């Protein structure tokens, strides 16, 4: 097999030939059809997340077909189309696993970080952390659903059912997917982009956003909730200003630059500031069941696997709308 490997932080990924991985007990191996490029992959490369101390293959939005099955896998079969997300393994017996919060497991493995991921021609995953996918949809179009879609979904759920007006800070892969879900649910979307990024603002309006503007602007009305997808700490006080009394601000990213000091007035009056970490398997089941009902369409830019470094660079500089996807 071949993979784009990260050998040390802050270095380009290297095209590398490796022995084909063998699935262990409870595991499957897929031939990768497509793998999305997530902002978390940039945080891994840049060591915003602690470097695990060994070479790794990034990528946790994997769509593929099972081509080998390890012992004790009974519910998946060779040739089946599956998706592999960020949450690759949990211990099953810590406090969080036992209380329905496996996203916070004390001893997890994460695909494309502490376990090899999908910037590769093949990947191995735990069968129990793999989502069966329907036939008949495109691999490239489906890949961003596996993290951008899932984390967006968890963030929207945490924003609250009662939130009818929702601000989205950072209108990239996650926001453009979850905006479609929120609109389908009858909510209104307000999109905040980098100041002056009229192209992305136009993109948000074309998807149905009620309003789109720069993150330095206030929305035309105070919102019920805002979700921050951009990894920019300065957006926290901005988003707190966007919501009314008792409004909720959800930080959806795994990493954020430092949050500047702000006046308590912004949090006062029962505004809430919360974060979203990882996903549970139930999030995946709930969201993937919604995808065909909503008719979600992802906007993607495909790159050959060997050009993963270019895809990451384009993501870093906001050079495309929607999501980048690698194709082996
Ligand atoms: Zn656990
Ligand atoms: Zn991700």
CSV table of C-alpha atoms and ligand atoms in Angstrom, one decimal:
chain,number,residue,atom,x,y,z
A,1,UNK,CA,0.0,0.0,0.0
A,2,UNK,CA,1.0,3.7,-0.2
A,3,UNK,CA,0.3,6.5,2.2
A,4,UNK,CA,1.1,10.1,2.7
A,5,UNK,CA,3.0,10.0,6.0
A,6,UNK,CA,3.7,12.6,8.6
A,7,UNK,CA,7.2,11.8,10.0
A,8,UNK,CA,7.7,14.9,12.2
A,9,UNK,CA,5.5,17.9,13.0
A,10,UNK,CA,5.8,21.0,10.7
A,11,UNK,CA,7.2,18.8,7.8
A,12,UNK,CA,5.5,18.0,4.5
A,13,UNK,CA,3.8,14.6,4.3
A,14,UNK,CA,5.9,12.0,2.4
A,15,UNK,CA,4.6,9.5,-0.2
A,16,UNK,CA,5.6,6.2,1.4
A,17,UNK,CA,5.3,2.5,0.5
A,18,UNK,CA,4.3,0.3,3.4
A,19,UNK,CA,3.3,-3.4,3.9
A,20,UNK,CA,-0.4,-4.0,3.5
A,21,UNK,CA,-1.9,-3.8,7.0
A,22,UNK,CA,-3.6,-6.9,8.3
A,23,UNK,CA,-6.9,-6.5,10.2
A,24,UNK,CA,-6.7,-7.8,13.8
A,25,UNK,CA,-9.6,-9.3,15.8
A,26,UNK,CA,-12.7,-7.2,15.5
A,27,UNK,CA,-11.2,-5.2,12.6
A,28,UNK,CA,-11.7,-4.6,8.9
A,29,UNK,CA,-9.5,-3.4,6.2
A,30,UNK,CA,-10.8,-1.1,3.4
A,31,UNK,CA,-9.5,-0.1,0.0
A,32,UNK,CA,-9.8,3.7,0.3
A,33,UNK,CA,-12.1,5.3,-2.2
A,34,UNK,CA,-11.8,8.9,-0.9
A,35,UNK,CA,-10.6,10.7,2.3
A,36,UNK,CA,-11.7,14.1,3.3
A,37,UNK,CA,-9.2,16.8,4.5
A,38,UNK,CA,-10.2,18.2,7.8
A,39,UNK,CA,-8.9,21.2,9.7
A,40,UNK,CA,-7.9,18.8,12.5
A,41,UNK,CA,-5.4,17.3,10.0
A,42,UNK,CA,-3.7,20.7,9.9
A,43,UNK,CA,-3.7,20.8,13.7
A,44,UNK,CA,-1.9,17.4,13.7
A,45,UNK,CA,0.7,18.5,11.1
A,46,UNK,CA,1.3,21.8,12.9
A,47,UNK,CA,1.5,20.0,16.3
A,48,UNK,CA,-1.4,22.2,17.7
A,49,UNK,CA,-2.3,18.7,19.0
A,50,UNK,CA,0.6,16.9,20.8
A,51,UNK,CA,2.6,14.9,18.2
A,52,UNK,CA,2.1,11.2,19.2
A,53,UNK,CA,5.9,10.6,18.8
A,54,UNK,CA,5.8,8.3,15.8
A,55,UNK,CA,5.1,8.6,12.1
A,56,UNK,CA,1.4,8.6,11.2
A,57,UNK,CA,-1.0,8.6,8.3
A,58,UNK,CA,-3.5,11.5,8.7
A,59,UNK,CA,-7.1,11.4,7.5
A,60,UNK,CA,-10.4,10.6,9.3
A,61,UNK,CA,-13.1,11.1,6.7
A,62,UNK,CA,-12.6,7.8,5.0
A,63,UNK,CA,-15.0,6.2,2.5
A,64,UNK,CA,-13.9,2.8,1.3
A,65,UNK,CA,-14.8,-0.8,0.5
A,66,UNK,CA,-14.0,-3.7,2.8
A,67,UNK,CA,-11.4,-6.0,1.2
A,68,UNK,CA,-10.3,-8.0,4.3
A,69,UNK,CA,-11.9,-8.9,7.6
A,70,UNK,CA,-10.2,-10.0,10.8
A,71,UNK,CA,-11.5,-12.6,13.3
A,72,UNK,CA,-14.7,-12.0,15.2
A,73,UNK,CA,-16.3,-9.6,12.8
A,74,UNK,CA,-19.9,-10.7,12.1
A,75,UNK,CA,-21.9,-7.7,11.0
A,76,UNK,CA,-19.8,-6.5,8.0
A,77,UNK,CA,-18.8,-8.3,4.8
A,78,UNK,CA,-16.2,-8.2,2.1
A,79,UNK,CA,-17.1,-5.7,-0.6
A,80,UNK,CA,-19.3,-3.6,1.7
A,81,UNK,CA,-19.1,0.2,1.4
A,82,UNK,CA,-18.3,1.9,4.8
A,83,UNK,CA,-17.2,5.1,6.4
A,84,UNK,CA,-14.5,5.5,9.0
A,85,UNK,CA,-14.6,8.5,11.3
A,86,UNK,CA,-12.3,10.3,13.8
A,87,UNK,CA,-13.4,8.2,16.8
A,88,UNK,CA,-11.5,4.9,16.1
A,89,UNK,CA,-11.7,3.1,19.4
A,90,UNK,CA,-12.9,3.5,23.0
A,91,UNK,CA,-12.2,1.5,26.1
A,92,UNK,CA,-15.8,0.7,26.8
A,93,UNK,CA,-15.4,0.7,30.6
A,94,UNK,CA,-14.4,4.2,31.8
A,95,UNK,CA,-16.9,6.5,33.5
A,96,UNK,CA,-17.6,8.3,30.2
A,97,UNK,CA,-18.0,5.2,28.1
A,98,UNK,CA,-20.4,3.8,30.7
A,99,UNK,CA,-22.5,7.0,30.9
A,100,UNK,CA,-23.2,7.5,27.2
A,101,UNK,CA,-20.3,10.0,26.6
A,102,UNK,CA,-17.9,7.8,24.7
A,103,UNK,CA,-16.7,10.9,22.8
A,104,UNK,CA,-14.9,11.8,26.1
A,105,UNK,CA,-13.4,8.3,26.7
A,106,UNK,CA,-10.3,8.3,28.8
A,107,UNK,CA,-8.5,5.8,26.6
A,108,UNK,CA,-9.6,6.5,23.0
A,109,UNK,CA,-7.8,6.0,19.7
A,110,UNK,CA,-8.4,8.6,17.0
A,111,UNK,CA,-8.2,7.7,13.3
A,112,UNK,CA,-5.5,9.6,11.4
A,113,UNK,CA,-3.8,10.7,14.7
A,114,UNK,CA,-3.1,8.0,17.3
A,115,UNK,CA,-4.1,5.4,14.7
A,116,UNK,CA,-3.2,5.4,11.0
A,117,UNK,CA,-5.9,7.1,8.8
A,118,UNK,CA,-7.0,7.5,5.3
A,119,UNK,CA,-4.4,9.5,3.4
A,120,UNK,CA,-3.6,6.1,2.0
A,121,UNK,CA,-4.7,3.4,-0.4
A,122,UNK,CA,-5.7,1.1,2.5
A,123,UNK,CA,-6.8,1.6,6.1
A,124,UNK,CA,-7.7,-0.6,9.0
A,125,UNK,CA,-10.5,0.2,11.5
A,126,UNK,CA,-12.4,-1.4,14.3
A,127,UNK,CA,-15.6,-2.8,12.8
A,128,UNK,CA,-17.7,-1.4,15.7
A,129,UNK,CA,-16.5,2.1,14.9
A,130,UNK,CA,-17.3,1.8,11.2
A,131,UNK,CA,-20.5,3.1,9.6
A,132,UNK,CA,-22.1,1.1,6.8
A,133,UNK,CA,-22.9,3.4,3.9
A,134,UNK,CA,-25.5,3.0,1.2
A,135,UNK,CA,-24.6,2.2,-2.4
A,136,UNK,CA,-25.1,4.7,-5.2
A,137,UNK,CA,-23.5,7.9,-3.8
A,138,UNK,CA,-20.2,9.3,-4.8
A,139,UNK,CA,-17.2,8.6,-2.6
A,140,UNK,CA,-15.8,12.2,-2.9
A,141,UNK,CA,-19.1,13.8,-2.1
A,142,UNK,CA,-19.6,11.5,0.9
A,143,UNK,CA,-16.2,11.8,2.6
A,144,UNK,CA,-16.8,15.2,4.2
A,145,UNK,CA,-19.9,13.9,5.9
A,146,UNK,CA,-17.7,11.7,8.1
A,147,UNK,CA,-16.2,14.5,10.2
A,148,UNK,CA,-17.3,17.9,8.9
A,149,UNK,CA,-20.9,16.6,8.8
A,150,UNK,CA,-20.7,14.7,12.0
A,151,UNK,CA,-19.1,17.4,14.1
A,152,UNK,CA,-21.4,19.9,12.6
A,153,UNK,CA,-24.3,17.8,13.5
A,154,UNK,CA,-23.2,17.3,17.1
A,155,UNK,CA,-22.6,21.1,17.4
A,156,UNK,CA,-26.1,21.8,16.0
A,157,UNK,CA,-27.7,19.4,18.5
A,158,UNK,CA,-25.8,21.1,21.4
A,159,UNK,CA,-26.8,24.5,20.1
A,160,UNK,CA,-30.3,23.3,21.1
A,161,UNK,CA,-33.6,22.3,19.4
A,162,UNK,CA,-35.2,25.6,20.4
A,163,UNK,CA,-32.5,27.7,18.6
A,164,UNK,CA,-34.4,29.0,15.5
A,165,UNK,CA,-31.7,31.6,14.5
A,166,UNK,CA,-28.2,30.1,14.3
A,167,UNK,CA,-24.9,31.9,13.6
A,168,UNK,CA,-22.1,30.0,11.9
A,169,UNK,CA,-18.6,31.4,12.3
A,170,UNK,CA,-16.3,30.0,9.6
A,171,UNK,CA,-18.3,28.9,6.6
A,172,UNK,CA,-16.2,26.0,5.4
A,173,UNK,CA,-16.7,22.2,5.2
A,174,UNK,CA,-18.7,21.8,8.4
A,175,UNK,CA,-20.8,24.9,8.2
A,176,UNK,CA,-21.9,24.4,4.6
A,177,UNK,CA,-23.2,20.9,5.4
A,178,UNK,CA,-24.9,21.7,8.7
A,179,UNK,CA,-26.5,24.9,7.2
A,180,UNK,CA,-28.4,22.6,4.9
A,181,UNK,CA,-29.6,20.5,7.9
A,182,UNK,CA,-30.6,23.5,9.9
A,183,UNK,CA,-32.5,25.1,7.0
A,184,UNK,CA,-34.3,21.8,6.3
A,185,UNK,CA,-35.3,21.8,10.0
A,186,UNK,CA,-36.8,25.3,9.5
A,187,UNK,CA,-34.1,27.3,11.2
A,188,UNK,CA,-32.5,30.5,9.9
A,189,UNK,CA,-28.8,30.6,9.3
A,190,UNK,CA,-26.5,33.6,9.7
A,191,UNK,CA,-23.0,33.1,8.1
A,192,UNK,CA,-19.9,34.8,9.4
A,193,UNK,CA,-16.7,34.7,7.3
A,194,UNK,CA,-13.3,36.3,7.3
A,195,UNK,CA,-13.9,40.1,6.9
A,196,UNK,CA,-14.0,40.9,3.2
A,197,UNK,CA,-14.5,37.3,2.0
A,198,UNK,CA,-17.4,38.1,-0.2
A,199,UNK,CA,-17.0,35.0,-2.3
A,200,UNK,CA,-17.7,32.8,0.8
A,201,UNK,CA,-20.5,35.1,1.8
A,202,UNK,CA,-22.1,34.7,-1.6
A,203,UNK,CA,-21.7,30.9,-1.2
A,204,UNK,CA,-23.5,31.0,2.1
A,205,UNK,CA,-26.4,33.0,0.7
A,206,UNK,CA,-26.6,30.7,-2.3
A,207,UNK,CA,-27.2,27.8,0.2
A,208,UNK,CA,-30.0,29.8,1.8
A,209,UNK,CA,-28.4,31.8,4.6
A,210,UNK,CA,-30.7,34.7,5.7
A,211,UNK,CA,-27.6,36.9,6.2
A,212,UNK,CA,-23.9,36.7,5.5
A,213,UNK,CA,-21.1,39.1,6.5
A,214,UNK,CA,-17.7,39.4,8.1
A,215,UNK,CA,-17.0,38.1,11.6
A,216,UNK,CA,-16.3,41.7,12.6
A,217,UNK,CA,-19.9,42.5,12.0
A,218,UNK,CA,-23.0,42.0,14.2
A,219,UNK,CA,-25.9,40.1,12.7
A,220,UNK,CA,-29.1,42.2,11.8
A,221,UNK,CA,-30.9,40.6,14.8
A,222,UNK,CA,-29.6,39.0,18.0
A,223,UNK,CA,-29.4,35.2,17.5
A,224,UNK,CA,-30.5,32.2,19.6
A,225,UNK,CA,-27.2,30.4,19.2
A,226,UNK,CA,-23.9,30.6,17.4
A,227,UNK,CA,-21.5,27.9,16.5
A,228,UNK,CA,-17.8,28.6,16.0
A,229,UNK,CA,-16.0,26.4,13.4
A,230,UNK,CA,-13.0,28.6,12.8
A,231,UNK,CA,-10.0,28.0,15.1
A,232,UNK,CA,-9.8,31.6,16.1
A,233,UNK,CA,-10.2,32.5,19.8
A,234,UNK,CA,-11.0,36.1,19.0
A,235,UNK,CA,-14.3,34.8,17.7
A,236,UNK,CA,-15.5,33.8,21.1
A,237,UNK,CA,-16.3,37.3,22.4
A,238,UNK,CA,-17.6,38.2,18.9
A,239,UNK,CA,-20.0,35.2,19.0
A,240,UNK,CA,-21.1,36.1,22.5
A,241,UNK,CA,-22.1,39.5,21.2
A,242,UNK,CA,-24.1,37.9,18.4
A,243,UNK,CA,-26.5,36.0,20.8
A,244,UNK,CA,-29.3,37.4,23.0
A,245,UNK,CA,-29.9,36.8,26.7
A,246,UNK,CA,-29.6,33.0,27.5
A,247,UNK,CA,-28.1,32.5,24.0
A,248,UNK,CA,-25.6,29.7,23.6
A,249,UNK,CA,-22.2,29.8,21.9
A,250,UNK,CA,-20.8,26.4,20.8
A,251,UNK,CA,-17.0,26.0,20.1
A,252,UNK,CA,-16.8,23.1,17.6
A,253,UNK,CA,-13.1,22.9,16.9
A,254,UNK,CA,-10.5,20.6,18.5
A,255,UNK,CA,-8.1,23.5,18.8
A,256,UNK,CA,-8.4,27.3,18.9
A,257,UNK,CA,-5.9,30.2,19.3
A,258,UNK,CA,-6.0,31.9,22.6
A,259,UNK,CA,-9.2,33.6,23.6
A,260,UNK,CA,-8.7,37.2,24.4
A,261,UNK,CA,-9.9,38.7,27.7
A,262,UNK,CA,-13.4,40.0,27.5
A,263,UNK,CA,-15.9,41.8,29.7
A,264,UNK,CA,-18.1,39.7,31.9
A,265,UNK,CA,-21.1,41.6,30.4
A,266,UNK,CA,-20.7,39.4,27.3
A,267,UNK,CA,-21.4,36.3,29.3
A,268,UNK,CA,-23.8,37.8,31.8
A,269,UNK,CA,-27.6,37.3,31.5
A,270,UNK,CA,-27.3,33.5,31.3
A,271,UNK,CA,-25.4,33.3,28.0
A,272,UNK,CA,-23.7,29.9,27.7
A,273,UNK,CA,-20.3,29.1,26.3
A,274,UNK,CA,-19.7,25.4,25.6
A,275,UNK,CA,-17.4,23.2,23.5
A,276,UNK,CA,-18.0,20.0,21.4
A,277,UNK,CA,-15.5,17.2,21.6
A,278,UNK,CA,-15.2,14.3,19.1
A,279,UNK,CA,-18.4,12.3,18.3
A,280,UNK,CA,-20.3,9.3,19.6
A,281,UNK,CA,-21.3,6.4,17.3
A,282,UNK,CA,-24.9,7.4,17.9
A,283,UNK,CA,-24.2,10.8,16.4
A,284,UNK,CA,-23.0,9.0,13.3
A,285,UNK,CA,-26.1,6.8,13.1
A,286,UNK,CA,-28.4,9.8,13.7
A,287,UNK,CA,-26.7,12.1,11.2
A,288,UNK,CA,-26.1,9.5,8.4
A,289,UNK,CA,-29.8,8.6,8.6
A,290,UNK,CA,-30.7,12.3,8.0
A,291,UNK,CA,-28.4,12.7,5.0
A,292,UNK,CA,-30.7,11.3,2.3
A,293,UNK,CA,-33.8,12.9,3.9
A,294,UNK,CA,-32.2,16.3,3.9
A,295,UNK,CA,-30.7,15.7,0.4
A,296,UNK,CA,-27.4,17.1,1.6
A,297,UNK,CA,-25.1,18.1,-1.3
A,298,UNK,CA,-21.4,18.7,-0.4
A,299,UNK,CA,-19.2,21.1,-2.4
A,300,UNK,CA,-15.8,19.4,-2.8
A,301,UNK,CA,-12.5,20.0,-4.5
A,302,UNK,CA,-10.8,16.6,-5.3
A,303,UNK,CA,-7.0,16.2,-5.2
A,304,UNK,CA,-4.9,13.1,-6.0
A,305,UNK,CA,-3.6,11.5,-2.8
A,306,UNK,CA,-0.1,12.4,-3.7
A,307,UNK,CA,-1.1,16.1,-3.6
A,308,UNK,CA,-2.2,16.0,0.0
A,309,UNK,CA,0.3,18.7,0.9
A,310,UNK,CA,-1.2,21.0,-1.6
A,311,UNK,CA,-4.7,20.3,-0.3
A,312,UNK,CA,-3.6,21.1,3.2
A,313,UNK,CA,-2.0,24.3,2.1
A,314,UNK,CA,-5.1,25.3,0.2
A,315,UNK,CA,-7.2,24.6,3.3
A,316,UNK,CA,-4.9,26.7,5.4
A,317,UNK,CA,-5.3,29.6,3.1
A,318,UNK,CA,-9.0,29.2,2.4
A,319,UNK,CA,-8.5,28.7,-1.4
A,320,UNK,CA,-11.6,26.6,-2.0
A,321,UNK,CA,-15.3,26.6,-0.9
A,322,UNK,CA,-16.6,23.5,1.0
A,323,UNK,CA,-14.2,20.6,1.5
A,324,UNK,CA,-11.1,19.2,0.0
A,325,UNK,CA,-11.0,15.4,-0.6
A,326,UNK,CA,-8.1,13.1,-1.5
A,327,UNK,CA,-8.5,10.4,-4.0
A,328,UNK,CA,-6.0,7.5,-4.2
B,1,LIG,ZN1,-13.7,4.8,27.8
B,2,LIG,ZN1,-12.2,16.2,11.4
